[in-house]
Structures are given as structure tokens and as C-alpha cells.
Short mmCIF file of C-alpha atoms in Angstrom, two decimals:
data_model
loop_
_atom_site.label_atom_id
_atom_site.label_comp_id
_atom_site.label_asym_id
_atom_site.label_seq_id
_atom_site.Cartn_x
_atom_site.Cartn_y
_atom_site.Cartn_z
CA MET A 27 -19.62 -24.29 -5.00
CA GLY A 28 -17.41 -27.35 -4.47
CA LYS A 29 -18.21 -30.51 -2.57
CA LYS A 30 -19.48 -29.79 0.91
CA ILE A 31 -17.20 -30.72 3.83
CA ASP A 32 -18.41 -33.82 5.63
CA THR A 33 -18.43 -32.75 9.26
CA ALA A 34 -19.60 -36.20 10.33
CA ILE A 35 -16.00 -37.45 9.99
CA SER A 36 -12.91 -36.28 11.81
CA PRO A 37 -11.23 -33.13 10.43
CA VAL A 38 -8.01 -35.13 9.97
CA ASP A 39 -9.81 -36.97 7.14
CA TRP A 40 -11.26 -33.93 5.38
CA VAL A 41 -10.06 -33.65 1.80
CA PRO A 42 -7.96 -30.44 1.60
CA MET A 43 -9.43 -27.58 -0.38
CA LYS A 44 -7.60 -26.63 -3.59
CA TYR A 45 -7.68 -23.06 -4.83
CA TRP A 46 -8.77 -22.28 -8.38
CA ALA A 47 -6.39 -20.50 -10.76
CA MET A 48 -6.97 -19.13 -14.23
CA GLY A 49 -6.04 -21.77 -16.81
CA SER A 50 -3.04 -21.87 -19.04
CA THR A 51 -5.31 -21.60 -22.12
CA MET A 52 -5.97 -17.96 -21.21
CA SER A 53 -3.43 -15.44 -22.47
CA PRO A 54 -1.91 -12.94 -19.99
CA GLU A 55 -4.03 -10.25 -21.62
CA GLN A 56 -7.21 -12.26 -21.06
CA LYS A 57 -6.23 -12.94 -17.49
CA ARG A 58 -5.62 -9.25 -16.80
CA ASP A 59 -8.93 -8.30 -18.42
CA LYS A 60 -10.74 -10.89 -16.30
CA LEU A 61 -8.92 -9.77 -13.18
CA ASP A 62 -9.94 -6.16 -13.88
CA PHE A 63 -13.57 -7.33 -14.16
CA LEU A 64 -13.42 -9.17 -10.88
CA ILE A 65 -11.81 -6.23 -9.05
CA GLN A 66 -14.42 -3.79 -10.41
CA SER A 67 -17.26 -6.07 -9.27
CA HIS A 68 -16.48 -5.28 -5.61
CA GLN A 69 -17.49 -8.85 -4.75
CA TYR A 70 -14.01 -10.02 -3.64
CA ILE A 71 -11.58 -9.78 -0.78
CA TYR A 72 -7.97 -10.81 -0.95
CA SER A 73 -4.87 -11.51 1.12
CA GLU A 74 -1.21 -12.08 0.44
CA LYS A 75 -0.08 -15.59 -0.46
CA LYS A 76 3.15 -16.79 1.15
CA ASP A 77 5.51 -18.87 -0.93
CA GLY A 78 5.38 -21.84 1.39
CA ASN A 79 3.69 -25.20 1.98
CA TRP A 80 -0.07 -25.48 2.58
CA SER A 81 -0.85 -27.07 5.93
CA ARG A 82 -3.76 -27.72 8.32
CA ALA A 83 -3.49 -27.35 12.06
CA ILE A 84 -6.07 -29.37 13.99
CA VAL A 85 -6.70 -29.30 17.70
CA ASP A 86 -9.24 -31.87 18.90
CA ASP A 87 -9.78 -33.21 22.42
CA GLY A 88 -6.48 -31.84 23.65
CA TYR A 89 -4.50 -33.37 20.82
CA GLY A 90 -2.81 -31.34 18.08
CA ILE A 91 -1.70 -32.37 14.58
CA LEU A 92 -0.22 -30.41 11.67
CA GLN A 93 -0.99 -31.99 8.30
CA SER A 94 0.19 -31.43 4.73
CA ARG A 95 -2.12 -31.85 1.71
CA THR A 96 -0.11 -34.80 0.41
CA VAL A 97 -0.93 -38.40 1.42
CA SER A 98 1.92 -40.38 2.97
CA LYS A 99 2.85 -43.54 1.06
CA LYS A 100 3.65 -45.21 4.39
CA THR A 101 0.51 -44.41 6.35
CA GLY A 102 -2.06 -43.72 3.65
CA THR A 103 -3.10 -40.60 5.51
CA TYR A 104 -2.20 -36.93 5.16
CA SER A 105 1.46 -36.46 6.13
CA ASP A 106 2.04 -35.48 9.76
CA LEU A 107 4.36 -32.46 10.18
CA THR A 108 3.67 -31.92 13.88
CA ASP A 109 7.15 -32.87 15.18
CA LYS A 110 8.98 -31.00 12.44
CA VAL A 111 8.02 -27.43 13.51
CA LEU A 112 8.44 -25.41 16.71
CA PHE A 113 5.06 -23.71 16.84
CA MET A 114 2.64 -26.62 17.07
CA ASN A 115 2.75 -26.93 20.84
CA ASP A 116 1.61 -23.33 21.21
CA ILE A 117 -1.34 -23.97 18.85
CA THR A 118 -2.34 -27.12 20.74
CA GLN A 119 -2.38 -25.35 24.12
CA ALA A 120 -4.31 -22.36 22.81
CA PHE A 121 -7.67 -24.06 22.29
CA GLU A 122 -9.96 -26.07 24.56
CA ASP A 123 -12.25 -27.43 21.85
CA THR A 124 -12.03 -28.50 18.21
CA THR A 125 -10.20 -25.96 16.07
CA VAL A 126 -9.13 -26.22 12.43
CA LEU A 127 -6.77 -23.62 11.00
CA LEU A 128 -5.50 -23.47 7.42
CA GLY A 129 -2.15 -21.86 6.77
CA GLU A 130 1.17 -21.76 4.98
CA ILE A 131 4.39 -23.01 6.55
CA TYR A 132 7.15 -20.75 5.27
CA LEU A 133 10.69 -19.49 5.88
CA PRO A 134 10.71 -15.79 6.87
CA ILE A 135 13.69 -15.04 4.71
CA LYS A 136 13.44 -12.74 1.70
CA GLY A 137 13.65 -14.76 -1.49
CA SER A 138 12.87 -18.11 0.15
CA THR A 139 10.39 -20.33 -1.66
CA ALA A 140 8.20 -23.32 -1.11
CA THR A 141 11.09 -25.46 -2.24
CA ASP A 142 13.26 -24.22 0.63
CA THR A 143 10.48 -24.99 3.11
CA GLY A 144 9.90 -28.38 1.52
CA ILE A 145 13.53 -29.36 1.91
CA ILE A 146 13.19 -28.95 5.66
CA LEU A 147 9.85 -30.66 5.95
CA ARG A 148 11.02 -33.71 4.03
CA CYS A 149 13.67 -34.36 6.66
CA LEU A 150 13.17 -36.56 9.65
CA PRO A 151 11.89 -34.55 12.70
CA SER A 152 15.29 -34.28 14.39
CA LYS A 153 17.04 -33.10 11.22
CA ALA A 154 14.17 -30.73 10.38
CA LEU A 155 14.44 -29.06 13.82
CA GLU A 156 18.23 -28.87 13.52
CA ARG A 157 17.90 -26.94 10.26
CA GLN A 158 15.70 -24.44 12.07
CA LYS A 159 18.17 -23.43 14.78
CA GLU A 160 18.85 -20.00 13.22
CA THR A 161 15.58 -19.39 11.33
CA PRO A 162 12.55 -21.36 12.46
CA LEU A 163 9.66 -22.06 10.09
CA HIS A 164 6.63 -19.83 10.55
CA PHE A 165 2.89 -20.53 10.27
CA TYR A 166 0.72 -18.02 8.39
CA ILE A 167 -3.00 -18.57 9.12
CA PHE A 168 -5.30 -17.61 6.24
CA ASP A 169 -8.54 -19.49 7.04
CA CYS A 170 -10.41 -20.99 9.95
CA LEU A 171 -12.91 -23.86 9.51
CA MET A 172 -13.62 -24.51 13.19
CA TYR A 173 -12.94 -22.36 16.20
CA ASN A 174 -13.12 -23.77 19.74
CA GLY A 175 -15.94 -26.05 18.80
CA GLU A 176 -17.78 -23.56 16.60
CA ASP A 177 -18.45 -24.99 13.14
CA LEU A 178 -17.55 -22.49 10.36
CA THR A 179 -17.80 -24.85 7.40
CA ASN A 180 -21.02 -23.18 6.24
CA THR A 181 -19.83 -19.65 6.95
CA PRO A 182 -18.73 -17.27 4.18
CA ILE A 183 -15.08 -16.31 4.02
CA GLU A 184 -15.80 -12.67 4.88
CA GLU A 185 -17.07 -13.86 8.28
CA ARG A 186 -14.46 -16.62 8.84
CA ILE A 187 -11.56 -14.21 8.57
CA LYS A 188 -12.78 -12.39 11.70
CA TYR A 189 -11.53 -15.42 13.69
CA LEU A 190 -7.95 -15.17 12.40
CA PRO A 191 -6.70 -12.38 14.73
CA ARG A 192 -8.50 -14.13 17.64
CA ALA A 193 -6.67 -17.35 16.83
CA ALA A 194 -3.26 -15.67 16.51
CA GLU A 195 -3.80 -13.82 19.76
CA ALA A 196 -4.76 -17.01 21.53
CA ILE A 197 -1.72 -18.84 20.19
CA HIS A 198 0.55 -15.96 21.15
CA SER A 199 3.68 -17.19 19.35
CA PRO A 200 6.24 -15.16 17.45
CA LEU A 201 6.26 -17.94 14.87
CA VAL A 202 2.51 -17.61 14.09
CA ASP A 203 0.92 -14.78 12.15
CA TYR A 204 -2.32 -14.35 10.24
CA ALA A 205 -3.36 -13.06 6.84
CA LYS A 206 -4.72 -9.52 6.57
CA TYR A 207 -7.66 -9.30 4.15
CA TYR A 208 -8.59 -6.29 2.07
CA GLU A 209 -11.52 -5.26 -0.05
CA ALA A 210 -10.63 -5.74 -3.74
CA ASN A 211 -11.21 -2.44 -5.54
CA GLU A 212 -9.61 -0.68 -8.44
CA ASP A 213 -8.27 2.15 -6.29
CA THR A 214 -5.94 0.13 -4.08
CA PHE A 215 -5.62 -3.45 -5.37
CA TYR A 216 -2.80 -2.92 -7.93
CA ASP A 217 -0.88 -0.67 -5.57
CA ARG A 218 -0.82 -3.31 -2.86
CA LEU A 219 -0.13 -6.15 -5.33
CA SER A 220 2.84 -4.23 -6.77
CA ARG A 221 4.31 -3.66 -3.32
CA ILE A 222 4.01 -7.40 -2.61
CA PHE A 223 5.91 -8.20 -5.78
CA GLU A 224 8.55 -5.54 -5.06
CA GLU A 225 9.14 -7.05 -1.59
CA GLY A 226 9.65 -10.47 -3.17
CA GLY A 227 6.17 -11.84 -2.37
CA GLU A 228 4.51 -14.55 -4.44
CA GLY A 229 1.18 -12.82 -5.03
CA VAL A 230 -2.35 -12.84 -3.59
CA VAL A 231 -5.45 -14.99 -3.48
CA LEU A 232 -8.83 -13.45 -4.29
CA TYR A 233 -11.88 -14.86 -2.53
CA LYS A 234 -15.49 -14.23 -3.42
CA LYS A 235 -16.96 -12.80 -0.23
CA THR A 236 -19.62 -15.49 -0.14
CA MET A 237 -17.20 -18.37 -0.62
CA ILE A 238 -17.96 -21.41 1.55
CA PRO A 239 -15.13 -23.86 2.28
CA CYS A 240 -15.32 -27.17 0.44
CA GLN A 241 -13.50 -30.44 -0.15
CA ASP A 242 -11.06 -30.60 -3.09
CA ARG A 243 -11.25 -27.98 -5.88
CA THR A 244 -13.26 -24.79 -5.34
CA SER A 245 -15.62 -23.69 -8.10
CA ALA A 246 -14.32 -21.40 -10.82
CA TRP A 247 -14.00 -17.77 -9.74
CA GLU A 248 -14.75 -18.57 -6.06
CA THR A 249 -11.02 -18.27 -5.44
CA VAL A 250 -8.42 -16.92 -7.86
CA LYS A 251 -4.65 -17.02 -7.46
CA VAL A 252 -2.94 -13.90 -8.72
CA LYS A 253 0.80 -14.30 -9.39
CA ARG A 254 3.57 -12.60 -11.32
CA GLU A 255 2.41 -14.16 -14.59
CA LEU A 256 -0.21 -11.40 -14.79
CA GLU A 257 2.42 -8.73 -15.17
CA LEU A 258 2.75 -7.41 -18.70
CA ASP A 259 5.93 -6.63 -20.62
CA ALA A 260 6.10 -3.62 -22.88
CA ASP A 261 8.58 -2.53 -25.55
CA VAL A 262 9.28 1.20 -25.17
CA PHE A 263 12.01 3.72 -26.00
CA ILE A 264 13.76 6.24 -23.75
CA THR A 265 12.74 9.83 -24.29
CA GLY A 266 14.14 11.62 -21.25
CA ILE A 267 15.39 11.60 -17.74
CA GLN A 268 13.90 13.07 -14.54
CA GLU A 269 15.83 14.61 -11.66
CA GLY A 270 16.01 12.58 -8.49
CA LYS A 271 14.21 13.73 -5.36
CA ARG A 272 16.27 15.78 -2.93
CA GLU A 273 14.72 14.36 0.25
CA TYR A 274 16.27 11.29 1.88
CA SER A 275 13.49 8.85 2.81
CA GLY A 276 15.44 5.85 3.98
CA HIS A 277 15.66 4.21 7.40
CA GLU A 278 19.34 4.69 8.09
CA LEU A 279 19.32 8.33 9.20
CA PRO A 280 21.67 8.01 12.23
CA THR A 281 24.40 6.55 9.97
CA TRP A 282 23.59 8.42 6.72
CA SER A 283 26.58 10.15 5.17
CA LEU A 284 25.09 12.41 2.45
CA TRP A 285 24.06 15.88 3.75
CA GLN A 286 23.58 19.46 2.65
CA ASN A 287 24.28 22.67 4.51
CA THR A 288 20.96 24.51 4.13
CA ARG A 289 22.58 27.93 4.62
CA THR A 290 25.39 27.61 2.10
CA GLY A 291 23.97 24.88 -0.17
CA GLU A 292 27.24 22.95 0.18
CA LEU A 293 26.96 19.17 -0.20
CA LEU A 294 28.83 17.29 2.56
CA ASN A 295 29.94 13.69 2.80
CA GLY A 296 30.10 12.72 6.48
CA ASN A 297 27.93 12.12 9.49
CA TYR A 298 26.01 15.24 10.56
CA TYR A 299 23.17 13.48 12.33
CA THR A 300 24.06 14.95 15.68
CA GLU A 301 24.05 18.51 14.37
CA TYR A 302 20.81 17.78 12.48
CA SER A 303 19.06 16.32 15.54
CA GLN A 304 20.05 19.42 17.53
CA GLY A 305 18.45 21.77 15.04
CA GLY A 306 21.61 22.58 13.02
CA CYS A 307 21.54 23.77 9.44
CA TYR A 308 22.09 20.28 7.91
CA GLU A 309 19.65 18.07 6.13
CA PRO A 310 20.04 14.56 4.75
CA VAL A 311 19.72 14.27 1.00
CA SER A 312 19.22 11.37 -1.43
CA LYS A 313 22.01 9.67 -3.29
CA THR A 314 20.59 10.74 -6.63
CA TYR A 315 20.52 14.41 -5.56
CA PHE A 316 23.97 14.34 -3.96
CA PHE A 317 25.69 12.83 -7.01
CA GLY A 318 23.47 14.57 -9.60
CA LEU A 319 22.04 11.27 -10.81
CA PRO A 320 18.71 10.97 -12.66
CA GLY A 321 15.89 9.63 -10.53
CA SER A 322 13.96 8.01 -13.32
CA ILE A 323 13.76 7.57 -17.13
CA GLU A 324 10.87 8.60 -19.33
CA CYS A 325 9.63 5.78 -21.53
CA SER A 326 7.43 6.26 -24.62
CA VAL A 327 5.74 4.43 -27.45
CA TYR A 328 4.32 5.47 -30.87
CA ASP A 329 0.60 5.80 -31.46
CA ASP A 330 -1.03 4.87 -34.80
CA ASP A 331 -0.15 8.32 -36.21
CA GLY A 332 3.53 8.05 -35.35
CA ASN A 333 3.30 10.44 -32.39
CA GLU A 334 5.40 9.80 -29.28
CA ILE A 335 3.24 8.91 -26.29
CA VAL A 336 4.84 8.98 -22.85
CA LEU A 337 3.83 5.72 -21.20
CA CYS A 338 5.68 5.62 -17.88
CA TYR A 339 8.57 6.71 -15.68
CA CYS A 340 10.83 4.00 -14.25
CA SER A 341 12.90 4.64 -11.15
CA ASN A 342 14.26 1.11 -10.38
CA LEU A 343 17.64 1.87 -11.99
CA THR A 344 21.03 0.70 -10.91
CA ASP A 345 23.56 3.30 -9.78
CA GLU A 346 25.82 2.26 -12.68
CA PHE A 347 23.04 2.93 -15.19
CA ARG A 348 22.18 6.22 -13.53
CA ARG A 349 25.78 7.34 -13.95
CA GLU A 350 25.70 6.31 -17.59
CA LEU A 351 22.54 8.34 -18.13
CA ARG A 352 24.06 11.32 -16.36
CA ASP A 353 27.33 11.31 -18.26
CA HIS A 354 26.26 9.91 -21.65
CA TYR A 355 22.54 10.37 -22.06
CA GLU A 356 22.92 10.77 -25.81
CA ARG A 357 23.81 7.08 -26.03
CA TYR A 358 20.43 6.09 -24.73
CA ASP A 359 18.14 8.79 -26.18
CA HIS A 360 15.48 7.04 -28.33
CA VAL A 361 16.98 3.62 -27.65
CA ALA A 362 14.56 0.67 -27.22
CA ALA A 363 14.01 -0.80 -23.72
CA GLN A 364 11.73 -3.23 -22.02
CA VAL A 365 9.57 -2.51 -18.99
CA SER A 366 7.04 -4.47 -17.04
CA GLY A 367 3.95 -3.42 -15.09
CA MET A 368 0.70 -4.57 -13.62
CA ALA A 369 -1.75 -3.13 -16.15
CA ILE A 370 -2.47 -0.37 -18.67
CA SER A 371 -4.44 2.48 -17.11
CA THR A 372 -6.52 4.97 -19.07
CA THR A 373 -7.51 8.48 -18.02
CA GLU A 374 -9.40 11.25 -19.85
CA ASN A 375 -7.77 14.64 -20.02
CA LYS A 376 -9.58 17.45 -21.85
CA GLY A 377 -11.45 14.90 -23.99
CA LYS A 378 -8.28 13.00 -24.84
CA ILE A 379 -7.55 9.45 -23.64
CA GLU A 380 -4.14 9.10 -21.98
CA TYR A 381 -2.41 5.77 -21.29
CA SER A 382 0.03 4.72 -18.61
CA ILE A 383 1.49 1.55 -17.06
CA ARG A 384 0.68 0.88 -13.47
CA HIS A 385 3.80 0.35 -11.33
CA PRO A 386 6.31 0.13 -14.13
CA LYS A 387 9.73 -1.50 -13.70
CA PHE A 388 12.71 -1.12 -16.01
CA LEU A 389 13.91 -4.54 -17.26
CA GLY A 390 16.73 -3.49 -19.61
CA ILE A 391 17.91 -2.00 -22.86
CA ARG A 392 17.00 -3.76 -26.09
CA GLU A 393 19.85 -3.04 -28.43
CA ASP A 394 18.46 -5.34 -31.13
CA TYR A 395 15.00 -3.81 -31.22
CA ASP A 396 13.78 -1.13 -33.65
CA ILE A 397 11.96 1.65 -31.82
CA LYS A 398 9.46 1.82 -34.76
CA ASP A 399 8.05 -1.40 -33.36
CA CYS A 400 7.39 0.13 -29.92
CA LYS A 401 3.73 0.78 -30.52
CA LEU A 402 0.84 1.52 -28.25
CA SER A 403 -1.38 -0.71 -30.36
CA LYS A 404 0.54 -3.75 -29.17
CA LEU A 405 -0.49 -3.01 -25.60
CA ILE A 406 -4.17 -2.09 -25.89
#
């Protein structure tokens, strides 16, 4: 446990908590092994980490302030961001007694980073607000240290997070949201982490359920940042293609233009949504099905005996590459490629161990790589 928070002094003077991360001396493989161990312990919860700037919102005696973790050279205190955002007034008015909320200030634009947020926050207040005319900065609450006078500095994280939805509801601002926490277990953790990465997210933070807030750095393994660096890269070779799914599963159904007449089987390019919605014999179909494009590629490696072992199927292919595979698959059969994924999974089937990559993503062809070097032994 880190240094206890001194509640005898004002919250504006509390030393911000820093979250522990696995060191650079650990290899990606060691980090993944340790992460697997933590997940399987069932002692952790986690939430998504926004790619923004850490901040602390404090309401005390009717006065509100939003602080950064950096100390201002001018004032010698933690930098005041209150007048540079549009949500702080709502936070101040929401609470009658001392409240301390930890959160990330971030831009709700896909692909935006802490750098983009920092550019705005380094401006003078008037300029910072001007830059937010189209897209205001948001506040993402992930912890609560005091709530309306209730001291939570000796309360475990699994109890503190129960105050987050209450705080967001009290603030009632479209610019303020709160972190959703999940039990860390091997059945769902990697699925959710992969979706976060696919949506452009930065990663997650694991918290030991018993973690008590502290000043400065948390103890090792009390908190653990999990970012993209834990993804593994694998050298594989292409051994097949899989048909694309027929069903259209997108969100643009009223304007979708690829359909099939279910009576005749004829593929039709146009808008048949009206006929479909009225029970007509038309169904929307996927782009891969309509154009006869492969849905995914089969990727394999060699085991120690030289046998081909199917490792994964990758579906994140460009339309151009799908057309190439459809029209000229022979050019890519048994050609080396690189994929990434979250971890290597093992399952037992009829007494035989089978391997696969969790949430694989195709990175590209490796023309200069000999497929003889695409070996399972390099991954396990």
C-alpha cells in the first residue's frame, strides 16, 4: 500500500495518486504471462482508460476547482483548469458538501489523444473555450475519494466505484460520464480489451479489489495499466480463405444497397428497404457475399515436426486485398504474413493440445520472410 492520504489537509493539497505499470525490463511475453496470472486470480476489477489528461474535481464549501497533476511554475500549486472547461459549473452545483472526483479530461473524437487534449488545456481560458465550440472536452470519472462529506480514503476501490453513477447522475451533464467496472476473469477480459483496442481505445486499468487510495505511487500490482504493448505479433503463412457471411449486420439498413431476392436468388444493387420492411421477398446481404469476396484468411504455423497448424482466422481485410484473394489466391497461398493478437489460447481436443490467437488482426504480407521460420515454438 502507498502513502496514506493526509485528510487533515485540504484535498487541493493532496499529492495525486500515480498508477503502477509493468516495467520496461519485462518482455512482452513476461507481461502477458503476469497479466494472465492476475486475471485468473479473480482478485481484480478493471475499467477502460481514456486517452486524456488526469484531473481532480474538488467541491468544498460551495467552491469548485479542477486540478491537473502537474504543479504550476507560477503558483507552486497544482494547475487550475477550472475556467478552461465547460462542465465544472455543473459539478460544483451538484454537491452540498466536500466531494473529490478523479477523472480524465478527454476529447470525444475517435483517434484523439492526450496530446490533443493537452493542446487545449495549455491555452489561456478564453482560447481554450474557443477551441471547444464544436467539440467540448468531456470528463470521465473513474474514482471517488470523498462524496458529499463522506470520507472514502480508507474504502476499497470495489466499494468506491458504487459512488460513480451517483455522482454522474447528480452532475447531470452531457459532458460528464463515469467508468464502468468489470470483474477481471479469463472468460471475458480479453474479449472486452480487444473491443476497446478495435474502437481506438487506449487500454484498461486493473485494480486490486482491496486497493485503498494513496498519495503518489501505488504499490506494485495494486493497479496495473494494460495498453497495446501487451499485444503479440506472430509470423504466419496463409493456408486458405473462408467465405464471407451472407447476413448484413451493419447499422445502415434504410440506405443499404446490396440485396438478394429470396425467391429467385438474384443479387440486386439498389434500395429495397421499403419492400423488405413491408414483408417483401428481399433481404440485405453483406458486401463480401454480394461480390463473392472472402470473409477471412486462414493463417498457420509449423510445429516442431513440420506439420501445418492452423493458428487463426483474420477478417480485418481491406476490400482491395479481398479482391486480390478472390481473383488471384494462388499468389498468396503459403505466403508469409504477420498478425497480432492478445494472447495464445490453448484447448484440449481428444487429448491433443490445440493453439489459437485471441482476437487476431492481419497486419500485412511479409514478402521477405521464409515460411519455414513461421514456427509455433516461437510463440509458446
